[in-house]
Amino acid sequence: MRAQAAYDELIRRTREESLLASCAELLGWDELTYMPRGGVGHRAEQMALLAGMLHERGTDPRLGELLGVLEGSELVADPDSPAAVNVRELRRVYDRQTRLPRTLVEETARVTSVAQREWEAARADADFARLRPWLEKVFTLKRREAELLGRGAAPYDALLNDYEPGATSAELMRLFEALRAELVPLVHALTANPRRPNRDVLQRAFPLDRQRLLGAEVAAAVGFDFQRGRLDTAIHPFCSSIGPGDCRITTRFSLHNFRDAFFAVLHEVGHGLYEQGLDPVHYGTPAGEVSSLGLHESQSRLWENQVGRSRPFWDHFFPRTHQMFPEALADVEPDEFYFAVNRVEQSTNRVRADEVTYNLHILVRFELEQALVRGELPIAELPAAWNEAYRRYLGVTPADDAEGCLQDGHWASGQIGYFPTYTLGNLFAAQLFARAAADLGDLDVRLRRGDFTGLLGWLGEHVYRPGGLYPAARLIERATGSPPDHRPLVAALRKKYGELYEL
């Protein structure tokens, strides 16, 4: 069989598989937004069936035959070509999938679909006991998956590679420990500082309909295309890419918490801009996908923090925000609002955390989920271990389990190994933004006048359109000139918060 014919068949098959996966993505979005509670059982069966079908297609021996024809052929001689990337990544995925039996894949989909709804109920009632048996099932299934995938490697690393291909927990720990050593004293210096913003500024009554309107306005202003996307509400903000032309983001609104919904919108918009910026020519192939979750997270954090929490951004958007909420902000000056937006505090909530303390929240989860996967931490002891880790890292103790180990739905949905990609995203975002600012020269001036096209264009060229052509670390080095590094983030935080808190 000729290589070109084999490649054409391989791409046809993987694009069909992507279409099927997009159906599962749409069902998952619906489950977390509009599906009635009574549909949980039926949806679990739908998701299990689709997972089984995807697994059957992904492990078809014909794929192995096609890959065998292509590997070593002239078609993949250039390792950076879309064809070579597609063959290399499809081989990696094929080898992983063929190690997992369909029964395990279907059972995991079935259990996590129910566990997700049980998490919502347990969180609402601050009742960890309700979720405990489902978490035990999830981790049992994921340990089995790790055994089959790891083949002697650290079990956690086998799961981590679903989200950050090629990464190891040992490498991440070295990078994160260097970051932690810088962050802990910085957090202490800021939270012990007598200078404090007026947190009441963001806790007045902000009508929900106007919050939604402002969020959509800002999303469109920075570049999110509502002809190819939509904004809805969910218990936990997320972004779903159904396919080209259909990217859906969600947030959650609170009458007395402006910061929560506004920055959740910007965060998910960052994910959405990445998805909308991918080259549709390569849709359904690895070359047209994001190469890692850390890279994906870099875009949500860049738009949320480096852009959305910057002074130039609020120089532009505060007048409009004041106009939208005249009652809440009648006596508030721009500098006061900007300081409140960038309040630093030791808190128990990851999603609402400021950009200085955020990564300490991730270190708690990174540490605990490794212990859970290794079986060193029984599920029953998770609440106590969580609270102890929060005292150690952040000096606070959750009031109950809803504020503690039930605040995230990742583990219930089977996303073990996902959390460290958040901190990688913060590191990547700081590097990318610093280089974009250097290349553009007048980025602050542009942001101050509400012009986001320069930054969006730079990201499109260096991050979005390359898609999955390069591994995450290599893309960062190509875009910024340096490998992944914690120092740009630390430098940016020290400069910004040193000025705000007059250190």
Short mmCIF file of C-alpha atoms in Angstrom, two decimals:
data_model
loop_
_atom_site.label_atom_id
_atom_site.label_comp_id
_atom_site.label_asym_id
_atom_site.label_seq_id
_atom_site.Cartn_x
_atom_site.Cartn_y
_atom_site.Cartn_z
CA MET A 1 0.00 0.00 0.00
CA ARG A 2 1.34 3.43 -0.93
CA ALA A 3 2.04 5.88 1.88
CA GLN A 4 -0.23 8.60 0.51
CA ALA A 5 -3.21 6.25 0.27
CA ALA A 6 -2.53 5.00 3.81
CA TYR A 7 -2.30 8.55 5.09
CA ASP A 8 -5.57 9.57 3.41
CA GLU A 9 -7.36 6.63 5.00
CA LEU A 10 -5.80 7.34 8.40
CA ILE A 11 -6.94 10.97 8.33
CA ARG A 12 -10.45 10.02 7.16
CA ARG A 13 -10.75 7.63 10.09
CA THR A 14 -9.42 10.04 12.70
CA ARG A 15 -11.73 12.81 11.47
CA GLU A 16 -14.72 10.50 11.76
CA GLU A 17 -13.60 9.67 15.29
CA SER A 18 -13.36 13.40 16.07
CA LEU A 19 -16.93 13.90 14.87
CA LEU A 20 -18.10 11.13 17.17
CA ALA A 21 -16.11 12.65 20.05
CA SER A 22 -17.78 16.00 19.40
CA CYS A 23 -21.17 14.32 19.97
CA ALA A 24 -19.96 13.19 23.40
CA GLU A 25 -18.67 16.72 24.07
CA LEU A 26 -22.08 18.18 23.24
CA LEU A 27 -23.82 15.72 25.56
CA GLY A 28 -21.33 16.62 28.30
CA TRP A 29 -22.00 20.34 27.83
CA ASP A 30 -25.76 19.74 27.99
CA GLU A 31 -25.38 17.63 31.14
CA LEU A 32 -23.69 20.52 32.96
CA THR A 33 -26.00 23.27 31.71
CA TYR A 34 -29.59 22.34 30.79
CA MET A 35 -30.20 18.63 31.38
CA PRO A 36 -32.83 17.91 34.06
CA ARG A 37 -31.63 15.87 37.04
CA GLY A 38 -33.92 13.05 36.04
CA GLY A 39 -31.83 12.43 32.95
CA VAL A 40 -28.68 11.40 34.82
CA GLY A 41 -29.08 7.65 34.47
CA HIS A 42 -29.93 7.77 30.77
CA ARG A 43 -27.11 10.22 30.06
CA ALA A 44 -24.66 7.91 31.81
CA GLU A 45 -25.66 5.10 29.44
CA GLN A 46 -25.36 7.42 26.42
CA MET A 47 -21.87 8.48 27.48
CA ALA A 48 -20.84 4.89 28.14
CA LEU A 49 -22.06 3.83 24.68
CA LEU A 50 -20.20 6.67 22.95
CA ALA A 51 -17.05 5.98 24.96
CA GLY A 52 -17.20 2.36 23.90
CA MET A 53 -17.72 3.28 20.24
CA LEU A 54 -14.82 5.72 20.35
CA HIS A 55 -12.62 3.11 21.99
CA GLU A 56 -13.55 0.52 19.37
CA ARG A 57 -12.66 2.92 16.57
CA GLY A 58 -9.51 4.10 18.29
CA THR A 59 -8.21 0.56 18.79
CA ASP A 60 -9.16 -0.84 15.38
CA PRO A 61 -6.19 -2.98 14.21
CA ARG A 62 -6.52 -1.27 10.83
CA LEU A 63 -5.12 1.90 12.42
CA GLY A 64 -2.04 -0.02 13.53
CA GLU A 65 -1.58 -1.32 9.98
CA LEU A 66 -1.85 2.18 8.49
CA LEU A 67 0.57 3.62 11.01
CA GLY A 68 3.01 0.80 10.25
CA VAL A 69 2.93 1.70 6.54
CA LEU A 70 3.51 5.39 7.25
CA GLU A 71 6.23 5.22 9.89
CA GLY A 72 9.60 5.60 8.22
CA SER A 73 8.09 6.68 4.89
CA GLU A 74 9.09 9.79 2.95
CA LEU A 75 5.73 11.33 3.83
CA VAL A 76 6.87 11.83 7.44
CA ALA A 77 10.53 12.62 6.74
CA ASP A 78 10.15 16.20 7.99
CA PRO A 79 9.38 15.72 11.73
CA ASP A 80 7.66 19.12 11.96
CA SER A 81 5.30 18.57 9.02
CA PRO A 82 1.57 18.13 9.74
CA ALA A 83 1.77 14.58 8.36
CA ALA A 84 4.65 13.60 10.63
CA VAL A 85 3.00 15.17 13.67
CA ASN A 86 -0.29 13.42 12.92
CA VAL A 87 1.35 10.02 12.49
CA ARG A 88 3.50 10.42 15.61
CA GLU A 89 0.63 11.57 17.83
CA LEU A 90 -1.87 9.07 16.47
CA ARG A 91 0.66 6.31 17.20
CA ARG A 92 1.02 7.57 20.78
CA VAL A 93 -2.75 7.67 21.28
CA TYR A 94 -3.28 4.33 19.54
CA ASP A 95 -0.73 2.60 21.75
CA ARG A 96 -2.37 4.05 24.86
CA GLN A 97 -5.90 3.12 23.82
CA THR A 98 -5.04 -0.43 22.82
CA ARG A 99 -3.80 -1.06 26.35
CA LEU A 100 -7.29 -0.34 27.77
CA PRO A 101 -10.14 -2.85 27.44
CA ARG A 102 -13.46 -1.48 26.21
CA THR A 103 -15.19 -2.66 29.38
CA LEU A 104 -12.95 -0.41 31.50
CA VAL A 105 -13.51 2.58 29.22
CA GLU A 106 -17.28 2.15 29.27
CA GLU A 107 -17.43 1.62 33.04
CA THR A 108 -15.30 4.72 33.64
CA ALA A 109 -17.61 6.82 31.46
CA ARG A 110 -20.68 5.41 33.23
CA VAL A 111 -19.32 5.93 36.75
CA THR A 112 -17.94 9.42 36.18
CA SER A 113 -21.18 10.61 34.59
CA VAL A 114 -23.11 9.66 37.74
CA ALA A 115 -20.31 10.79 40.06
CA GLN A 116 -20.40 14.26 38.50
CA ARG A 117 -24.04 14.71 39.52
CA GLU A 118 -23.40 13.19 42.94
CA TRP A 119 -20.60 15.74 43.39
CA GLU A 120 -23.01 18.58 42.62
CA ALA A 121 -25.46 17.30 45.25
CA ALA A 122 -22.73 16.59 47.81
CA ARG A 123 -21.24 20.06 47.29
CA ALA A 124 -24.64 21.72 47.71
CA ASP A 125 -25.13 19.94 51.06
CA ALA A 126 -21.46 20.03 52.16
CA ASP A 127 -21.81 16.25 52.51
CA PHE A 128 -18.59 14.41 51.58
CA ALA A 129 -20.09 11.10 52.72
CA ARG A 130 -22.45 11.21 49.75
CA LEU A 131 -19.60 11.49 47.23
CA ARG A 132 -17.17 9.17 49.00
CA PRO A 133 -18.32 5.83 47.47
CA TRP A 134 -18.30 7.35 43.99
CA LEU A 135 -14.81 8.78 44.43
CA GLU A 136 -13.64 5.37 45.59
CA LYS A 137 -15.03 3.86 42.38
CA VAL A 138 -13.45 6.58 40.23
CA PHE A 139 -9.99 6.20 41.76
CA THR A 140 -10.18 2.42 41.60
CA LEU A 141 -10.91 2.65 37.88
CA LYS A 142 -8.20 5.26 37.30
CA ARG A 143 -5.60 3.20 39.20
CA ARG A 144 -6.41 0.27 36.95
CA GLU A 145 -6.07 2.53 33.92
CA ALA A 146 -2.71 3.81 35.19
CA GLU A 147 -1.45 0.23 35.66
CA LEU A 148 -2.36 -0.67 32.09
CA LEU A 149 -0.90 2.50 30.60
CA GLY A 150 2.17 2.94 32.77
CA ARG A 151 3.96 -0.37 32.24
CA GLY A 152 6.38 0.24 35.07
CA ALA A 153 6.27 4.04 35.04
CA ALA A 154 4.86 5.99 37.97
CA PRO A 155 1.06 5.45 37.91
CA TYR A 156 0.36 9.15 38.30
CA ASP A 157 2.53 10.00 35.29
CA ALA A 158 0.47 7.68 33.10
CA LEU A 159 -2.64 9.74 33.94
CA LEU A 160 -0.81 13.08 33.75
CA ASN A 161 0.15 12.29 30.15
CA ASP A 162 -3.49 12.46 29.10
CA TYR A 163 -3.28 16.21 29.70
CA GLU A 164 0.43 17.07 29.44
CA PRO A 165 2.07 14.56 27.07
CA GLY A 166 5.66 13.80 27.96
CA ALA A 167 5.57 15.48 31.37
CA THR A 168 6.52 13.68 34.59
CA SER A 169 5.54 14.43 38.15
CA ALA A 170 9.22 14.62 39.13
CA GLU A 171 9.89 17.35 36.54
CA LEU A 172 6.81 19.28 37.54
CA MET A 173 7.66 19.01 41.20
CA ARG A 174 11.07 20.57 40.63
CA LEU A 175 9.53 23.46 38.69
CA PHE A 176 6.69 23.93 41.18
CA GLU A 177 8.96 23.77 44.21
CA ALA A 178 11.09 26.58 42.78
CA LEU A 179 7.88 28.58 42.31
CA ARG A 180 6.61 27.75 45.80
CA ALA A 181 9.87 28.92 47.38
CA GLU A 182 9.29 32.36 45.82
CA LEU A 183 5.53 32.55 46.39
CA VAL A 184 5.26 31.68 50.07
CA PRO A 185 7.33 34.66 51.32
CA LEU A 186 5.64 36.96 48.79
CA VAL A 187 2.19 35.91 49.98
CA HIS A 188 3.26 36.44 53.59
CA ALA A 189 4.63 39.92 52.82
CA LEU A 190 1.45 40.96 51.02
CA THR A 191 -1.09 39.52 53.47
CA ALA A 192 0.81 40.89 56.48
CA ASN A 193 0.95 44.33 54.92
CA PRO A 194 -1.28 46.91 56.65
CA ARG A 195 -2.21 48.38 53.27
CA ARG A 196 -5.49 46.78 52.24
CA PRO A 197 -7.97 47.31 49.40
CA ASN A 198 -11.63 47.93 50.21
CA ARG A 199 -13.12 44.52 49.43
CA ASP A 200 -16.64 45.92 49.89
CA VAL A 201 -16.28 47.59 46.51
CA LEU A 202 -16.85 44.28 44.73
CA GLN A 203 -19.40 42.86 47.18
CA ARG A 204 -22.20 45.35 46.73
CA ALA A 205 -25.29 44.49 44.71
CA PHE A 206 -24.41 43.95 41.04
CA PRO A 207 -27.62 42.95 39.19
CA LEU A 208 -27.12 39.62 37.45
CA ASP A 209 -28.62 40.65 34.11
CA ARG A 210 -26.15 43.52 33.82
CA GLN A 211 -23.26 41.31 34.91
CA ARG A 212 -24.13 38.98 32.05
CA LEU A 213 -24.41 41.86 29.60
CA LEU A 214 -21.03 43.32 30.62
CA GLY A 215 -19.39 39.90 30.48
CA ALA A 216 -20.64 39.34 26.94
CA GLU A 217 -19.55 42.85 25.95
CA VAL A 218 -16.02 42.34 27.23
CA ALA A 219 -15.83 38.86 25.68
CA ALA A 220 -16.72 40.31 22.27
CA ALA A 221 -14.33 43.24 22.74
CA VAL A 222 -11.30 41.02 23.29
CA GLY A 223 -12.18 38.91 20.26
CA PHE A 224 -14.59 36.09 21.19
CA ASP A 225 -16.84 35.49 18.19
CA PHE A 226 -20.45 35.00 19.27
CA GLN A 227 -21.35 33.87 15.76
CA ARG A 228 -19.18 30.84 16.56
CA GLY A 229 -19.76 30.60 20.30
CA ARG A 230 -22.13 31.21 23.19
CA LEU A 231 -22.15 32.03 26.90
CA ASP A 232 -24.25 30.13 29.46
CA THR A 233 -24.27 29.44 33.20
CA ALA A 234 -23.13 26.32 35.07
CA ILE A 235 -22.26 25.31 38.62
CA HIS A 236 -18.56 25.36 37.63
CA PRO A 237 -17.29 27.54 34.73
CA PHE A 238 -15.91 25.62 31.75
CA CYS A 239 -15.32 25.78 28.00
CA SER A 240 -16.52 23.15 25.50
CA SER A 241 -15.34 23.06 21.92
CA ILE A 242 -17.93 21.12 19.97
CA GLY A 243 -16.12 21.70 16.68
CA PRO A 244 -15.24 24.43 14.18
CA GLY A 245 -17.76 27.23 14.57
CA ASP A 246 -19.18 25.97 17.86
CA CYS A 247 -17.30 26.89 21.05
CA ARG A 248 -19.34 27.24 24.26
CA ILE A 249 -18.27 28.89 27.49
CA THR A 250 -20.02 29.10 30.86
CA THR A 251 -19.75 31.12 34.04
CA ARG A 252 -21.64 31.45 37.32
CA PHE A 253 -23.09 34.70 38.67
CA SER A 254 -23.45 35.98 42.22
CA LEU A 255 -25.29 39.18 43.13
CA HIS A 256 -22.69 40.23 45.68
CA ASN A 257 -19.54 38.96 43.99
CA PHE A 258 -18.68 40.90 40.84
CA ARG A 259 -15.16 39.48 40.64
CA ASP A 260 -16.28 35.84 40.53
CA ALA A 261 -18.33 35.92 37.33
CA PHE A 262 -16.40 38.63 35.51
CA PHE A 263 -13.04 36.91 35.72
CA ALA A 264 -14.56 33.50 35.09
CA VAL A 265 -15.88 34.91 31.80
CA LEU A 266 -12.43 36.23 30.85
CA HIS A 267 -10.86 32.92 31.88
CA GLU A 268 -13.18 30.84 29.72
CA VAL A 269 -12.98 33.38 26.89
CA GLY A 270 -9.22 32.75 26.87
CA HIS A 271 -9.91 29.06 26.28
CA GLY A 272 -12.47 29.99 23.65
CA LEU A 273 -10.12 32.32 21.76
CA TYR A 274 -7.61 29.49 21.52
CA GLU A 275 -10.24 27.10 20.13
CA GLN A 276 -11.57 29.70 17.70
CA GLY A 277 -8.01 30.50 16.61
CA LEU A 278 -7.00 26.95 15.67
CA ASP A 279 -6.58 26.28 11.95
CA PRO A 280 -9.82 24.59 10.77
CA VAL A 281 -7.93 23.00 7.87
CA HIS A 282 -6.41 20.57 10.36
CA TYR A 283 -9.61 19.94 12.37
CA GLY A 284 -9.95 16.36 13.50
CA THR A 285 -6.21 15.67 13.46
CA PRO A 286 -3.51 16.16 16.12
CA ALA A 287 -1.96 18.98 14.06
CA GLY A 288 -5.20 20.94 14.48
CA GLU A 289 -5.51 20.41 18.22
CA VAL A 290 -3.89 21.96 21.28
CA SER A 291 -0.78 20.00 22.21
CA SER A 292 -1.34 20.18 25.98
CA LEU A 293 -3.73 21.38 28.65
CA GLY A 294 -0.98 23.56 30.11
CA LEU A 295 -0.90 25.51 26.86
CA HIS A 296 -4.69 25.74 26.84
CA GLU A 297 -4.64 26.99 30.40
CA SER A 298 -1.98 29.55 29.52
CA GLN A 299 -4.50 31.33 27.35
CA SER A 300 -7.26 31.41 29.94
CA ARG A 301 -4.84 32.72 32.56
CA LEU A 302 -3.25 35.23 30.18
CA TRP A 303 -6.58 36.87 29.32
CA GLU A 304 -7.85 36.64 32.90
CA ASN A 305 -4.72 37.90 34.66
CA GLN A 306 -2.12 39.52 32.46
CA VAL A 307 -4.85 41.36 30.52
CA GLY A 308 -7.97 41.40 32.69
CA ARG A 309 -6.30 42.36 35.96
CA SER A 310 -4.01 44.97 34.42
CA ARG A 311 -4.24 48.71 34.94
CA PRO A 312 -4.49 49.51 31.19
CA PHE A 313 -7.46 47.13 30.89
CA TRP A 314 -9.35 48.89 33.68
CA ASP A 315 -8.35 52.33 32.47
CA HIS A 316 -10.43 51.40 29.45
CA PHE A 317 -13.25 49.34 30.99
CA PHE A 318 -13.88 51.03 34.34
CA PRO A 319 -15.94 53.89 32.85
CA ARG A 320 -18.21 51.36 31.13
CA THR A 321 -18.44 49.25 34.30
CA HIS A 322 -19.30 52.37 36.31
CA GLN A 323 -22.01 53.19 33.76
CA MET A 324 -23.45 49.67 34.01
CA PHE A 325 -23.53 49.65 37.83
CA PRO A 326 -24.08 53.27 38.90
CA GLU A 327 -25.63 52.33 42.26
CA ALA A 328 -22.84 49.96 43.32
CA LEU A 329 -19.95 52.11 42.07
CA ALA A 330 -21.31 55.62 42.63
CA ASP A 331 -18.59 56.54 45.16
CA VAL A 332 -15.78 54.34 43.80
CA GLU A 333 -12.68 55.79 42.16
CA PRO A 334 -10.79 53.92 39.40
CA ASP A 335 -7.70 53.33 41.56
CA GLU A 336 -9.82 51.97 44.39
CA PHE A 337 -11.59 49.58 42.02
CA TYR A 338 -8.30 48.42 40.47
CA PHE A 339 -6.82 47.70 43.90
CA ALA A 340 -9.94 45.73 44.90
CA VAL A 341 -9.75 43.69 41.69
CA ASN A 342 -6.19 42.73 42.62
CA ARG A 343 -6.79 41.98 46.31
CA VAL A 344 -4.44 39.32 47.70
CA GLU A 345 -5.70 37.14 50.54
CA GLN A 346 -5.22 33.70 52.00
CA SER A 347 -8.47 31.96 51.11
CA THR A 348 -9.87 28.45 50.81
CA ASN A 349 -11.30 28.76 47.28
CA ARG A 350 -9.22 28.06 44.17
CA VAL A 351 -11.52 29.55 41.53
CA ARG A 352 -11.84 32.83 43.43
CA ALA A 353 -8.17 32.98 44.39
CA ASP A 354 -5.99 35.91 43.38
CA GLU A 355 -3.13 35.38 40.97
CA VAL A 356 -0.49 35.44 43.73
CA THR A 357 -1.94 32.67 45.92
CA TYR A 358 -3.57 30.63 43.12
CA ASN A 359 -0.68 28.27 42.53
CA LEU A 360 -0.56 27.30 46.20
CA HIS A 361 -4.11 25.98 45.77
CA ILE A 362 -2.86 23.88 42.87
CA LEU A 363 0.05 22.50 44.88
CA VAL A 364 -2.42 21.21 47.47
CA ARG A 365 -4.34 19.30 44.81
CA PHE A 366 -1.20 18.08 43.03
CA GLU A 367 0.15 16.65 46.27
CA LEU A 368 -3.12 15.00 47.32
CA GLU A 369 -4.07 13.41 44.03
CA GLN A 370 -0.66 11.77 43.75
CA ALA A 371 -1.19 10.25 47.20
CA LEU A 372 -4.70 9.13 46.22
CA VAL A 373 -3.47 7.44 43.04
CA ARG A 374 -0.67 5.66 44.89
CA GLY A 375 -3.19 4.45 47.47
CA GLU A 376 -1.28 6.12 50.31
CA LEU A 377 -4.26 8.33 51.16
CA PRO A 378 -7.61 6.54 51.67
CA ILE A 379 -10.58 8.40 50.18
CA ALA A 380 -12.20 8.50 53.63
CA GLU A 381 -9.29 10.58 54.93
CA LEU A 382 -9.37 13.11 52.10
CA PRO A 383 -11.27 15.88 53.96
CA ALA A 384 -8.82 15.87 56.88
CA ALA A 385 -5.79 15.71 54.58
CA TRP A 386 -7.19 18.55 52.50
CA ASN A 387 -7.70 20.77 55.54
CA GLU A 388 -4.23 20.03 56.87
CA ALA A 389 -2.65 20.88 53.51
CA TYR A 390 -4.53 24.20 53.41
CA ARG A 391 -3.25 25.08 56.85
CA ARG A 392 0.27 24.24 55.73
CA TYR A 393 0.27 26.03 52.38
CA LEU A 394 -2.15 28.90 52.92
CA GLY A 395 -2.65 29.25 56.66
CA VAL A 396 -6.45 28.81 56.45
CA THR A 397 -8.92 26.01 57.22
CA PRO A 398 -12.13 25.41 55.21
CA ALA A 399 -15.34 25.88 57.18
CA ASP A 400 -16.86 22.71 55.71
CA ASP A 401 -16.31 20.17 52.93
CA ALA A 402 -18.10 22.31 50.32
CA GLU A 403 -15.48 24.97 50.97
CA GLY A 404 -12.84 22.26 51.14
CA CYS A 405 -12.39 19.04 49.18
CA LEU A 406 -15.78 19.27 47.42
CA GLN A 407 -15.15 22.62 45.73
CA ASP A 408 -13.84 21.09 42.47
CA GLY A 409 -15.52 18.51 40.27
CA HIS A 410 -12.38 17.28 38.52
CA TRP A 411 -11.88 14.09 40.49
CA ALA A 412 -15.54 13.09 40.28
CA SER A 413 -15.34 13.43 36.48
CA GLY A 414 -12.17 11.30 36.36
CA GLN A 415 -9.78 14.14 35.51
CA ILE A 416 -6.84 12.87 37.54
CA GLY A 417 -3.62 14.64 36.58
CA TYR A 418 -5.41 17.74 35.31
CA PHE A 419 -4.65 20.14 38.18
CA PRO A 420 -0.91 20.72 37.56
CA THR A 421 -1.73 22.04 34.09
CA TYR A 422 -3.22 25.13 35.78
CA THR A 423 0.14 26.12 37.24
CA LEU A 424 1.94 25.27 34.01
CA GLY A 425 -0.57 27.57 32.33
CA ASN A 426 0.33 30.41 34.67
CA LEU A 427 4.03 29.95 33.96
CA PHE A 428 3.49 29.79 30.19
CA ALA A 429 1.14 32.80 30.25
CA ALA A 430 3.68 35.04 31.96
CA GLN A 431 6.38 34.08 29.46
CA LEU A 432 4.13 34.56 26.44
CA PHE A 433 2.74 37.89 27.60
CA ALA A 434 6.20 39.28 28.37
CA ARG A 435 7.45 38.32 24.91
CA ALA A 436 4.32 39.69 23.19
CA ALA A 437 4.76 42.99 25.05
CA ALA A 438 8.41 43.17 23.96
CA ASP A 439 7.57 42.35 20.33
CA LEU A 440 4.59 44.72 20.07
CA GLY A 441 6.29 47.57 21.91
CA ASP A 442 3.13 49.54 22.73
CA LEU A 443 0.91 46.84 24.24
CA ASP A 444 -0.12 48.88 27.29
CA VAL A 445 -1.13 51.78 25.03
CA ARG A 446 -3.22 49.45 22.89
CA LEU A 447 -4.95 47.83 25.89
CA ARG A 448 -5.67 51.24 27.40
CA ARG A 449 -7.64 52.26 24.33
CA GLY A 450 -9.44 48.90 24.14
CA ASP A 451 -7.49 47.57 21.17
CA PHE A 452 -6.83 43.86 21.67
CA THR A 453 -6.13 43.03 18.03
CA GLY A 454 -2.34 43.28 18.32
CA LEU A 455 -2.12 40.83 21.20
CA LEU A 456 -4.70 38.51 19.64
CA GLY A 457 -2.78 38.56 16.36
CA TRP A 458 0.52 37.79 18.10
CA LEU A 459 -1.03 34.87 19.95
CA GLY A 460 -2.69 33.66 16.77
CA GLU A 461 0.66 33.54 15.01
CA HIS A 462 2.76 32.06 17.80
CA VAL A 463 0.27 29.90 19.76
CA TYR A 464 -3.11 29.33 18.13
CA ARG A 465 -2.42 28.50 14.49
CA PRO A 466 0.53 26.17 15.20
CA GLY A 467 -2.01 23.93 16.96
CA GLY A 468 -0.39 20.64 17.87
CA LEU A 469 2.65 20.91 15.61
CA TYR A 470 5.02 21.26 18.57
CA PRO A 471 5.07 19.80 22.11
CA ALA A 472 4.16 22.41 24.71
CA ALA A 473 7.66 23.07 26.01
CA ARG A 474 9.03 23.41 22.49
CA LEU A 475 6.26 25.79 21.43
CA ILE A 476 6.97 27.99 24.45
CA GLU A 477 10.66 28.08 23.57
CA ARG A 478 9.91 28.89 19.91
CA ALA A 479 7.50 31.66 20.88
CA THR A 480 9.51 33.24 23.70
CA GLY A 481 13.12 32.22 23.12
CA SER A 482 13.33 30.41 26.47
CA PRO A 483 12.21 27.02 27.85
CA PRO A 484 9.46 26.91 30.52
CA ASP A 485 10.60 28.98 33.49
CA HIS A 486 8.99 30.17 36.74
CA ARG A 487 10.97 33.42 36.88
CA PRO A 488 8.93 35.60 34.46
CA LEU A 489 5.79 34.94 36.52
CA VAL A 490 7.53 35.74 39.81
CA ALA A 491 9.06 38.92 38.36
CA ALA A 492 5.68 40.10 37.05
CA LEU A 493 3.96 39.43 40.38
CA ARG A 494 6.69 41.17 42.39
CA LYS A 495 6.56 44.26 40.17
CA LYS A 496 2.78 44.60 40.05
CA TYR A 497 2.00 43.81 43.68
CA GLY A 498 5.06 45.60 45.00
CA GLU A 499 3.60 48.77 43.47
CA LEU A 500 0.04 48.07 44.65
CA TYR A 501 1.04 47.26 48.23
CA GLU A 502 3.90 49.76 48.32
CA LEU A 503 6.49 47.18 49.31
#
